[in-house]
mmCIF file of C-alpha atoms in Angstrom:
data_model
loop_
_atom_site.group_PDB
_atom_site.id
_atom_site.type_symbol
_atom_site.label_atom_id
_atom_site.label_comp_id
_atom_site.label_asym_id
_atom_site.label_seq_id
_atom_site.Cartn_x
_atom_site.Cartn_y
_atom_site.Cartn_z
ATOM 1 C CA MET A 1050 -20.862 18.845 69.828
ATOM 2 C CA LEU A 1051 -23.852 20.636 71.575
ATOM 3 C CA PRO A 1052 -24.232 22.894 74.702
ATOM 4 C CA TYR A 1053 -25.910 21.473 77.787
ATOM 5 C CA ARG A 1054 -28.441 23.911 79.363
ATOM 6 C CA THR A 1055 -30.209 24.009 82.763
ATOM 7 C CA GLN A 1056 -33.937 24.560 83.250
ATOM 8 C CA ASP A 1057 -33.369 28.351 83.488
ATOM 9 C CA ASN A 1058 -31.543 28.194 80.157
ATOM 10 C CA ARG A 1059 -28.030 28.585 81.488
ATOM 11 C CA ILE A 1060 -25.177 26.680 79.771
ATOM 12 C CA ALA A 1061 -23.919 24.202 82.213
ATOM 13 C CA GLY A 1062 -21.707 22.118 79.991
ATOM 14 C CA VAL A 1063 -21.137 20.573 76.594
ATOM 15 C CA VAL A 1064 -22.232 17.231 75.205
ATOM 16 C CA ILE A 1065 -19.664 15.750 72.808
ATOM 17 C CA THR A 1066 -20.646 12.769 70.598
ATOM 18 C CA PHE A 1067 -18.013 10.767 68.764
ATOM 19 C CA HIS A 1068 -18.597 8.684 65.623
ATOM 20 C CA ASN A 1069 -16.084 6.131 64.396
ATOM 21 C CA ILE A 1070 -15.644 6.901 60.685
ATOM 22 C CA THR A 1071 -12.376 4.939 60.319
ATOM 23 C CA ASP A 1072 -13.969 2.351 57.960
ATOM 24 C CA ARG A 1073 -15.619 5.068 55.907
ATOM 25 C CA LYS A 1074 -12.367 6.971 55.478
ATOM 26 C CA ARG A 1075 -10.573 3.714 54.730
ATOM 27 C CA ASP A 1076 -13.172 2.881 52.077
ATOM 28 C CA ALA A 1077 -12.975 6.391 50.561
ATOM 29 C CA ASP A 1078 -9.187 6.232 50.530
ATOM 30 C CA ALA A 1079 -9.361 2.817 48.909
ATOM 31 C CA ILE A 1080 -11.800 4.041 46.256
ATOM 32 C CA ASN A 1081 -9.595 7.039 45.560
ATOM 33 C CA ASP A 1082 -6.521 4.885 45.333
ATOM 34 C CA ALA A 1083 -8.286 2.479 42.995
ATOM 35 C CA ARG A 1084 -9.411 5.333 40.831
ATOM 36 C CA ILE A 1085 -5.864 6.766 40.637
ATOM 37 C CA PHE A 1086 -4.575 3.274 39.929
ATOM 38 C CA ALA A 1087 -7.080 2.688 37.176
ATOM 39 C CA GLU A 1088 -6.470 6.110 35.546
ATOM 40 C CA THR A 1089 -2.726 5.531 35.663
ATOM 41 C CA ILE A 1090 -3.167 2.193 33.811
ATOM 42 C CA VAL A 1091 -5.405 3.856 31.227
ATOM 43 C CA ARG A 1092 -2.872 6.615 30.638
ATOM 44 C CA THR A 1093 0.070 4.349 30.268
ATOM 45 C CA VAL A 1094 -1.331 1.612 28.017
ATOM 46 C CA GLN A 1095 -0.015 1.925 24.510
ATOM 47 C CA HIS A 1096 -3.319 0.930 22.827
ATOM 48 C CA PRO A 1097 -6.001 3.631 22.655
ATOM 49 C CA LEU A 1098 -8.348 3.424 25.643
ATOM 50 C CA LEU A 1099 -11.469 5.297 26.652
ATOM 51 C CA VAL A 1100 -13.455 5.252 29.860
ATOM 52 C CA LEU A 1101 -17.054 6.309 29.431
ATOM 53 C CA ASN A 1102 -19.989 6.689 31.816
ATOM 54 C CA ARG A 1103 -23.456 5.237 31.113
ATOM 55 C CA ASP A 1104 -24.341 8.379 29.167
ATOM 56 C CA LEU A 1105 -21.370 7.638 26.916
ATOM 57 C CA ARG A 1106 -19.553 10.738 28.043
ATOM 58 C CA VAL A 1107 -15.759 10.546 28.271
ATOM 59 C CA GLN A 1108 -14.256 10.097 31.753
ATOM 60 C CA THR A 1109 -10.747 9.414 30.637
ATOM 61 C CA ALA A 1110 -9.072 9.224 27.235
ATOM 62 C CA ASN A 1111 -5.442 8.165 27.158
ATOM 63 C CA ILE A 1112 -2.681 9.794 25.063
ATOM 64 C CA ALA A 1113 -2.605 6.938 22.534
ATOM 65 C CA PHE A 1114 -6.282 7.545 21.767
ATOM 66 C CA ARG A 1115 -5.850 11.312 21.389
ATOM 67 C CA GLU A 1116 -2.754 10.971 19.177
ATOM 68 C CA LEU A 1117 -4.166 8.299 16.875
ATOM 69 C CA PHE A 1118 -7.453 9.972 16.289
ATOM 70 C CA ALA A 1119 -6.368 13.563 16.397
ATOM 71 C CA VAL A 1120 -8.391 14.496 19.481
ATOM 72 C CA PHE A 1121 -6.483 17.609 20.492
ATOM 73 C CA GLU A 1122 -8.046 18.370 23.841
ATOM 74 C CA GLU A 1123 -5.651 17.460 26.671
ATOM 75 C CA GLU A 1124 -8.562 15.772 28.426
ATOM 76 C CA PRO A 1125 -11.889 15.593 26.648
ATOM 77 C CA LYS A 1126 -13.699 14.653 29.882
ATOM 78 C CA GLY A 1127 -17.475 15.144 29.816
ATOM 79 C CA ARG A 1128 -17.804 15.152 25.994
ATOM 80 C CA LEU A 1129 -19.985 12.613 24.259
ATOM 81 C CA ILE A 1130 -17.872 10.052 22.398
ATOM 82 C CA PHE A 1131 -19.870 10.837 19.263
ATOM 83 C CA GLU A 1132 -18.691 14.476 19.452
ATOM 84 C CA LEU A 1133 -14.960 13.705 19.536
ATOM 85 C CA GLY A 1134 -12.745 14.784 16.658
ATOM 86 C CA SER A 1135 -14.863 15.869 13.690
ATOM 87 C CA GLY A 1136 -17.824 13.684 14.613
ATOM 88 C CA GLU A 1137 -16.422 10.522 12.939
ATOM 89 C CA TRP A 1138 -17.175 8.509 16.064
ATOM 90 C CA ASN A 1139 -20.883 8.960 15.367
ATOM 91 C CA ASN A 1140 -20.706 5.614 13.634
ATOM 92 C CA PRO A 1141 -23.812 3.303 13.478
ATOM 93 C CA PRO A 1142 -21.868 0.107 14.217
ATOM 94 C CA LEU A 1143 -20.190 1.792 17.166
ATOM 95 C CA ARG A 1144 -23.504 3.044 18.500
ATOM 96 C CA SER A 1145 -24.890 -0.491 18.198
ATOM 97 C CA LEU A 1146 -21.907 -1.933 20.095
ATOM 98 C CA LEU A 1147 -22.109 0.580 22.950
ATOM 99 C CA ASP A 1148 -25.878 0.122 23.214
ATOM 100 C CA LYS A 1149 -25.377 -3.606 23.776
ATOM 101 C CA VAL A 1150 -22.848 -2.969 26.440
ATOM 102 C CA VAL A 1151 -25.017 -0.349 28.279
ATOM 103 C CA SER A 1152 -28.379 -2.027 28.011
ATOM 104 C CA ALA A 1153 -27.544 -5.737 28.058
ATOM 105 C CA GLY A 1154 -24.276 -5.685 29.903
ATOM 106 C CA ASP A 1155 -22.599 -7.729 27.182
ATOM 107 C CA GLU A 1156 -18.839 -7.859 26.822
ATOM 108 C CA ILE A 1157 -17.759 -7.207 23.219
ATOM 109 C CA HIS A 1158 -14.438 -8.471 21.946
ATOM 110 C CA ASN A 1159 -12.701 -7.652 18.641
ATOM 111 C CA PHE A 1160 -15.614 -5.860 17.062
ATOM 112 C CA GLU A 1161 -14.361 -4.605 13.686
ATOM 113 C CA ILE A 1162 -15.070 -1.112 12.530
ATOM 114 C CA GLU A 1163 -13.895 0.670 9.377
ATOM 115 C CA GLN A 1164 -14.020 4.453 9.453
ATOM 116 C CA ASP A 1165 -12.586 7.476 7.669
ATOM 117 C CA PHE A 1166 -11.130 10.178 9.863
ATOM 118 C CA ARG A 1167 -10.650 13.647 8.427
ATOM 119 C CA LEU A 1168 -7.164 14.171 9.916
ATOM 120 C CA SER A 1169 -5.807 10.639 10.339
ATOM 121 C CA GLY A 1170 -7.289 8.935 7.257
ATOM 122 C CA HIS A 1171 -8.939 5.550 6.967
ATOM 123 C CA LYS A 1172 -8.715 3.286 9.955
ATOM 124 C CA SER A 1173 -9.474 -0.381 10.506
ATOM 125 C CA MET A 1174 -10.128 -0.971 14.217
ATOM 126 C CA LEU A 1175 -10.877 -3.845 16.573
ATOM 127 C CA LEU A 1176 -12.907 -2.650 19.567
ATOM 128 C CA THR A 1177 -13.344 -4.396 22.882
ATOM 129 C CA ALA A 1178 -15.856 -2.963 25.339
ATOM 130 C CA SER A 1179 -17.066 -4.026 28.811
ATOM 131 C CA ARG A 1180 -18.782 -2.536 31.872
ATOM 132 C CA LEU A 1181 -16.758 -1.682 34.974
ATOM 133 C CA PRO A 1182 -18.942 -2.151 38.121
ATOM 134 C CA GLN A 1183 -18.546 0.505 40.826
ATOM 135 C CA GLN A 1184 -19.010 0.278 44.567
ATOM 136 C CA ARG A 1185 -21.551 2.129 46.873
ATOM 137 C CA GLY A 1186 -24.035 2.830 44.125
ATOM 138 C CA ARG A 1187 -21.659 4.844 41.949
ATOM 139 C CA ASP A 1188 -22.515 4.846 38.186
ATOM 140 C CA GLU A 1189 -21.010 2.040 36.223
ATOM 141 C CA LEU A 1190 -18.300 2.879 33.713
ATOM 142 C CA ILE A 1191 -17.615 1.453 30.282
ATOM 143 C CA LEU A 1192 -14.066 0.586 29.218
ATOM 144 C CA VAL A 1193 -13.434 0.762 25.458
ATOM 145 C CA GLY A 1194 -10.118 -0.642 24.161
ATOM 146 C CA ILE A 1195 -9.115 0.006 20.553
ATOM 147 C CA GLU A 1196 -6.576 -1.839 18.460
ATOM 148 C CA ASP A 1197 -5.549 -0.092 15.229
ATOM 149 C CA VAL A 1198 -5.165 -2.861 12.643
ATOM 150 C CA THR A 1199 -5.007 -0.570 9.581
ATOM 151 C CA ASP A 1200 -1.404 -1.430 8.704
ATOM 152 C CA ARG A 1201 -1.982 -5.127 9.327
ATOM 153 C CA LYS A 1202 -5.012 -5.227 6.972
ATOM 154 C CA ARG A 1203 -3.175 -3.170 4.368
ATOM 155 C CA ALA A 1204 -0.231 -5.569 4.543
ATOM 156 C CA ALA A 1205 -2.575 -8.548 4.224
ATOM 157 C CA ARG A 1206 -4.251 -7.041 1.144
ATOM 158 C CA HIS A 1207 -0.845 -6.172 -0.307
ATOM 159 C CA ARG A 1208 0.330 -9.715 0.242
ATOM 160 C CA GLU A 1209 -2.701 -11.112 -1.553
ATOM 161 C CA ILE A 1210 -2.093 -8.739 -4.482
ATOM 162 C CA LEU A 1211 1.580 -9.729 -4.649
ATOM 163 C CA ILE A 1212 0.770 -13.448 -4.637
ATOM 164 C CA ALA A 1213 -1.762 -12.958 -7.397
ATOM 165 C CA GLU A 1214 0.625 -10.806 -9.376
ATOM 166 C CA LEU A 1215 3.467 -13.292 -8.908
ATOM 167 C CA ASN A 1216 1.242 -16.090 -10.094
ATOM 168 C CA HIS A 1217 0.222 -14.017 -13.149
ATOM 169 C CA ARG A 1218 3.834 -13.161 -13.973
ATOM 170 C CA VAL A 1219 5.036 -16.735 -13.660
ATOM 171 C CA LYS A 1220 2.325 -17.928 -15.978
ATOM 172 C CA ASN A 1221 3.071 -15.148 -18.496
ATOM 173 C CA THR A 1222 6.837 -15.881 -18.337
ATOM 174 C CA LEU A 1223 6.288 -19.600 -18.914
ATOM 175 C CA ALA A 1224 3.966 -18.754 -21.826
ATOM 176 C CA VAL A 1225 6.679 -16.541 -23.360
ATOM 177 C CA ILE A 1226 9.301 -19.256 -22.946
ATOM 178 C CA GLN A 1227 7.031 -21.808 -24.432
ATOM 179 C CA SER A 1228 6.403 -19.548 -27.448
ATOM 180 C CA ILE A 1229 10.104 -18.822 -27.841
ATOM 181 C CA ALA A 1230 10.942 -22.530 -27.704
ATOM 182 C CA SER A 1231 8.196 -23.479 -30.145
ATOM 183 C CA GLN A 1232 9.009 -20.821 -32.702
ATOM 184 C CA THR A 1233 12.806 -21.232 -32.406
ATOM 185 C CA LEU A 1234 12.729 -24.996 -32.798
ATOM 186 C CA SER A 1235 10.286 -24.913 -35.711
ATOM 187 C CA GLN A 1236 12.330 -22.414 -37.737
ATOM 188 C CA ALA A 1237 15.946 -23.526 -36.925
ATOM 189 C CA SER A 1238 17.642 -25.602 -39.615
ATOM 190 C CA THR A 1239 20.085 -27.274 -37.177
ATOM 191 C CA VAL A 1240 20.074 -28.202 -33.532
ATOM 192 C CA GLU A 1241 23.083 -25.884 -33.007
ATOM 193 C CA GLU A 1242 21.207 -22.956 -34.543
ATOM 194 C CA ALA A 1243 18.147 -23.699 -32.380
ATOM 195 C CA ARG A 1244 20.313 -23.960 -29.244
ATOM 196 C CA ASN A 1245 22.036 -20.627 -29.854
ATOM 197 C CA ALA A 1246 18.880 -18.754 -30.773
ATOM 198 C CA PHE A 1247 16.915 -20.121 -27.862
ATOM 199 C CA GLY A 1248 19.708 -19.425 -25.393
ATOM 200 C CA SER A 1249 20.182 -15.929 -26.667
ATOM 201 C CA ARG A 1250 16.466 -15.146 -26.350
ATOM 202 C CA LEU A 1251 16.291 -16.533 -22.805
ATOM 203 C CA VAL A 1252 19.287 -14.416 -21.776
ATOM 204 C CA ASN A 1253 17.565 -11.328 -23.132
ATOM 205 C CA LEU A 1254 14.375 -12.194 -21.284
ATOM 206 C CA ALA A 1255 16.347 -12.597 -18.073
ATOM 207 C CA LYS A 1256 17.946 -9.175 -18.613
ATOM 208 C CA ALA A 1257 14.578 -7.609 -19.198
ATOM 209 C CA HIS A 1258 13.438 -9.139 -15.899
ATOM 210 C CA ASP A 1259 16.543 -7.605 -14.219
ATOM 211 C CA VAL A 1260 15.521 -4.137 -15.403
ATOM 212 C CA LEU A 1261 12.048 -4.648 -13.944
ATOM 213 C CA THR A 1262 13.398 -6.156 -10.763
ATOM 214 C CA ARG A 1263 15.518 -3.041 -10.134
ATOM 215 C CA GLU A 1264 12.247 -1.059 -10.361
ATOM 216 C CA SER A 1265 10.348 -3.492 -8.088
ATOM 217 C CA TRP A 1266 8.283 -4.604 -11.078
ATOM 218 C CA ASP A 1267 6.569 -1.247 -11.137
ATOM 219 C CA GLY A 1268 7.701 -0.684 -14.741
ATOM 220 C CA ALA A 1269 10.863 0.449 -16.384
ATOM 221 C CA ASP A 1270 12.338 3.494 -18.121
ATOM 222 C CA LEU A 1271 12.644 3.231 -21.898
ATOM 223 C CA VAL A 1272 16.203 4.632 -21.698
ATOM 224 C CA ASN A 1273 17.260 1.710 -19.542
ATOM 225 C CA ILE A 1274 15.401 -0.837 -21.623
ATOM 226 C CA VAL A 1275 17.140 0.332 -24.780
ATOM 227 C CA THR A 1276 20.650 0.640 -23.401
ATOM 228 C CA ASP A 1277 20.567 -2.676 -21.441
ATOM 229 C CA THR A 1278 19.271 -4.554 -24.522
ATOM 230 C CA VAL A 1279 21.633 -3.154 -27.146
ATOM 231 C CA ASN A 1280 24.844 -3.049 -25.078
ATOM 232 C CA PRO A 1281 25.774 -6.706 -25.652
ATOM 233 C CA HIS A 1282 25.495 -6.133 -29.389
ATOM 234 C CA ALA A 1283 27.501 -2.916 -29.526
ATOM 235 C CA GLY A 1284 30.875 -4.490 -30.263
ATOM 236 C CA GLY A 1285 32.661 -1.156 -29.984
ATOM 237 C CA GLU A 1286 31.988 2.522 -29.922
ATOM 238 C CA ASN A 1287 29.567 4.494 -32.048
ATOM 239 C CA ARG A 1288 27.608 1.461 -33.307
ATOM 240 C CA PHE A 1289 24.377 2.852 -31.694
ATOM 241 C CA ARG A 1290 23.066 6.359 -31.548
ATOM 242 C CA ILE A 1291 20.448 6.549 -28.857
ATOM 243 C CA GLU A 1292 18.327 9.624 -28.381
ATOM 244 C CA GLY A 1293 15.099 10.068 -26.492
ATOM 245 C CA PRO A 1294 13.445 11.315 -23.292
ATOM 246 C CA HIS A 1295 12.674 9.254 -20.178
ATOM 247 C CA VAL A 1296 9.435 7.313 -20.755
ATOM 248 C CA ARG A 1297 7.890 4.976 -18.197
ATOM 249 C CA LEU A 1298 6.562 1.678 -19.501
ATOM 250 C CA GLY A 1299 4.530 -0.855 -17.567
ATOM 251 C CA PRO A 1300 5.994 -4.260 -16.790
ATOM 252 C CA SER A 1301 4.407 -6.095 -19.761
ATOM 253 C CA SER A 1302 5.156 -3.362 -22.246
ATOM 254 C CA ALA A 1303 8.761 -3.187 -21.002
ATOM 255 C CA LEU A 1304 9.227 -6.950 -21.537
ATOM 256 C CA ALA A 1305 7.699 -6.783 -25.020
ATOM 257 C CA MET A 1306 9.881 -3.779 -26.015
ATOM 258 C CA SER A 1307 13.036 -5.532 -24.712
ATOM 259 C CA MET A 1308 12.298 -8.739 -26.639
ATOM 260 C CA ALA A 1309 11.490 -6.831 -29.826
ATOM 261 C CA LEU A 1310 14.724 -4.796 -29.563
ATOM 262 C CA HIS A 1311 16.651 -8.031 -29.037
ATOM 263 C CA GLU A 1312 15.151 -9.493 -32.244
ATOM 264 C CA LEU A 1313 16.113 -6.296 -34.135
ATOM 265 C CA CYS A 1314 19.633 -6.509 -32.805
ATOM 266 C CA THR A 1315 19.898 -10.219 -33.696
ATOM 267 C CA ASN A 1316 18.667 -9.600 -37.227
ATOM 268 C CA ALA A 1317 20.952 -6.655 -37.660
ATOM 269 C CA ALA A 1318 23.977 -8.734 -36.479
ATOM 270 C CA LYS A 1319 23.098 -11.550 -38.931
ATOM 271 C CA TYR A 1320 22.058 -9.667 -41.996
ATOM 272 C CA GLY A 1321 22.042 -5.906 -41.413
ATOM 273 C CA ALA A 1322 24.095 -2.971 -40.098
ATOM 274 C CA LEU A 1323 25.718 -4.818 -37.238
ATOM 275 C CA SER A 1324 27.115 -7.510 -39.567
ATOM 276 C CA SER A 1325 29.664 -5.094 -40.964
ATOM 277 C CA ASP A 1326 32.226 -2.870 -39.149
ATOM 278 C CA ALA A 1327 30.929 0.315 -40.719
ATOM 279 C CA GLY A 1328 27.257 -0.347 -39.948
ATOM 280 C CA GLN A 1329 25.368 1.814 -37.426
ATOM 281 C CA VAL A 1330 21.949 1.830 -35.808
ATOM 282 C CA ALA A 1331 19.996 4.954 -34.833
ATOM 283 C CA ILE A 1332 17.348 4.475 -32.077
ATOM 284 C CA ILE A 1333 15.424 7.682 -31.660
ATOM 285 C CA TRP A 1334 12.170 8.328 -29.976
ATOM 286 C CA ARG A 1335 10.069 11.327 -28.911
ATOM 287 C CA LEU A 1336 6.817 12.150 -27.255
ATOM 288 C CA VAL A 1337 4.230 14.210 -29.122
ATOM 289 C CA GLY A 1338 1.001 15.661 -27.828
ATOM 290 C CA GLU A 1339 -0.012 16.201 -24.222
ATOM 291 C CA GLY A 1340 -2.245 14.616 -21.618
ATOM 292 C CA ASP A 1341 -4.433 11.773 -22.825
ATOM 293 C CA ASP A 1342 -3.394 12.556 -26.454
ATOM 294 C CA ARG A 1343 0.310 12.003 -25.840
ATOM 295 C CA ARG A 1344 1.938 9.398 -28.098
ATOM 296 C CA LEU A 1345 5.306 7.709 -28.389
ATOM 297 C CA ASN A 1346 7.033 7.862 -31.816
ATOM 298 C CA PHE A 1347 9.942 5.357 -31.818
ATOM 299 C CA THR A 1348 12.278 4.650 -34.747
ATOM 300 C CA TRP A 1349 14.977 2.025 -35.332
ATOM 301 C CA SER A 1350 16.950 2.662 -38.485
ATOM 302 C CA GLU A 1351 20.012 0.941 -39.831
ATOM 303 C CA ASN A 1352 22.640 2.275 -42.248
ATOM 304 C CA GLY A 1353 26.146 1.460 -43.390
ATOM 305 C CA GLY A 1354 25.600 -2.270 -43.607
ATOM 306 C CA PRO A 1355 25.394 -4.570 -46.618
ATOM 307 C CA PRO A 1356 22.371 -4.266 -48.977
ATOM 308 C CA VAL A 1357 19.301 -5.688 -47.320
ATOM 309 C CA ASN A 1358 17.061 -8.211 -49.093
ATOM 310 C CA ILE A 1359 13.374 -8.301 -48.178
ATOM 311 C CA PRO A 1360 12.701 -11.533 -46.268
ATOM 312 C CA THR A 1361 10.605 -14.121 -48.146
ATOM 313 C CA ARG A 1362 8.913 -15.245 -44.987
ATOM 314 C CA LYS A 1363 8.290 -13.851 -41.476
ATOM 315 C CA GLY A 1364 9.877 -15.648 -38.598
ATOM 316 C CA PHE A 1365 9.345 -15.514 -34.858
ATOM 317 C CA GLY A 1366 11.240 -12.224 -34.541
ATOM 318 C CA SER A 1367 9.140 -10.417 -37.169
ATOM 319 C CA ARG A 1368 5.870 -11.649 -35.604
ATOM 320 C CA LEU A 1369 7.065 -10.665 -32.158
ATOM 321 C CA ILE A 1370 7.906 -7.153 -33.339
ATOM 322 C CA GLU A 1371 4.919 -6.465 -35.590
ATOM 323 C CA ARG A 1372 2.173 -8.248 -33.767
ATOM 324 C CA ALA A 1373 2.983 -8.928 -30.095
ATOM 325 C CA LEU A 1374 4.632 -5.526 -29.479
ATOM 326 C CA ALA A 1375 1.858 -3.614 -31.270
ATOM 327 C CA GLN A 1376 -0.753 -5.470 -29.263
ATOM 328 C CA GLU A 1377 1.060 -4.826 -25.954
ATOM 329 C CA LEU A 1378 1.523 -1.151 -26.726
ATOM 330 C CA SER A 1379 -1.938 -0.804 -28.197
ATOM 331 C CA GLY A 1380 -0.334 0.908 -31.146
ATOM 332 C CA THR A 1381 1.068 0.203 -34.562
ATOM 333 C CA VAL A 1382 4.455 -1.273 -35.487
ATOM 334 C CA SER A 1383 5.841 -1.452 -39.031
ATOM 335 C CA VAL A 1384 9.117 -2.982 -40.335
ATOM 336 C CA THR A 1385 10.373 -2.040 -43.773
ATOM 337 C CA TYR A 1386 13.565 -3.022 -45.574
ATOM 338 C CA GLU A 1387 15.351 -0.244 -47.410
ATOM 339 C CA PRO A 1388 18.635 -0.708 -49.302
ATOM 340 C CA SER A 1389 20.403 1.106 -46.449
ATOM 341 C CA GLY A 1390 18.949 -1.259 -43.833
ATOM 342 C CA ALA A 1391 15.910 -2.203 -41.792
ATOM 343 C CA ILE A 1392 13.605 0.455 -40.367
ATOM 344 C CA CYS A 1393 11.168 -0.161 -37.593
ATOM 345 C CA ILE A 1394 8.661 2.496 -36.622
ATOM 346 C CA ILE A 1395 6.493 2.301 -33.501
ATOM 347 C CA ASP A 1396 3.557 4.625 -32.863
ATOM 348 C CA ALA A 1397 1.758 4.050 -29.571
ATOM 349 C CA PRO A 1398 -0.503 5.957 -27.166
ATOM 350 C CA MET A 1399 1.356 7.081 -24.038
ATOM 351 C CA PRO A 1400 -1.167 9.029 -21.934
#
């Protein structure tokens, strides 16, 4: 709007010019609506999302991103992505990915990155990045979507470990059964004796597995190993005196200890303290030393049974106790036969 003047410079009227800006307003409103729409989507998506400009400065970071990666600013707009958090995003593979998007216009899908974050720990991520064209010469934006696959990868690794461990345990168990069968059959004088001995040893092996299964095969407590193994041989009260602290044994050591105790019980029931009503067995252990020098002192001693004769040959049970158990515990195992009964002493490192 401008004044209209005469030749002598008097205002004689006003000139009004009208411009139709309907389309411009409509376009501006549409752009604003689109921006609000896009920002709403970014905020509500559950996966972490970032919108960056060409300078890699944050335009929008949704809540999922800020929570997962401990970015505490309510809206870190204007900050370089490499400055977010404690600088962990200053990652060479991520720089390479964003450079390809900015310079070459490439779309990147499922680009894997491993990174340690000070507050949220180690993360395995799949990144997808692409450019977002803008109208009317506005700077292009870069959309970065992040999928946290840390738990998925950890579960996959755990599954692989479990399969390998299961395979190892099955092979070991079959080897133990094969050894039990071979030794039992070679030393039994009758088929009935072989059947009974073999069945008894398999039952004890199964019970030892039950103890480990209750502990998810992470090991077993020596108190549980001892009580579960000797209970079937108790035959009444006060046959066993059990004293000792809680000691954690690994799976293989727990199985070996259980099998050895079963052999000691079997021998005691046939020839030793458990073959008479007055016989008793004391099972006592303690820990000595501390730290890496800590050791387990374990004693099985029989008394009150018939006089014990020293065996003329060593059978499967003796070899299992003195050799296999000692090897599994990386210690020493000795079995002696006193007139009062058999004595088994175990000394093993227990760091």
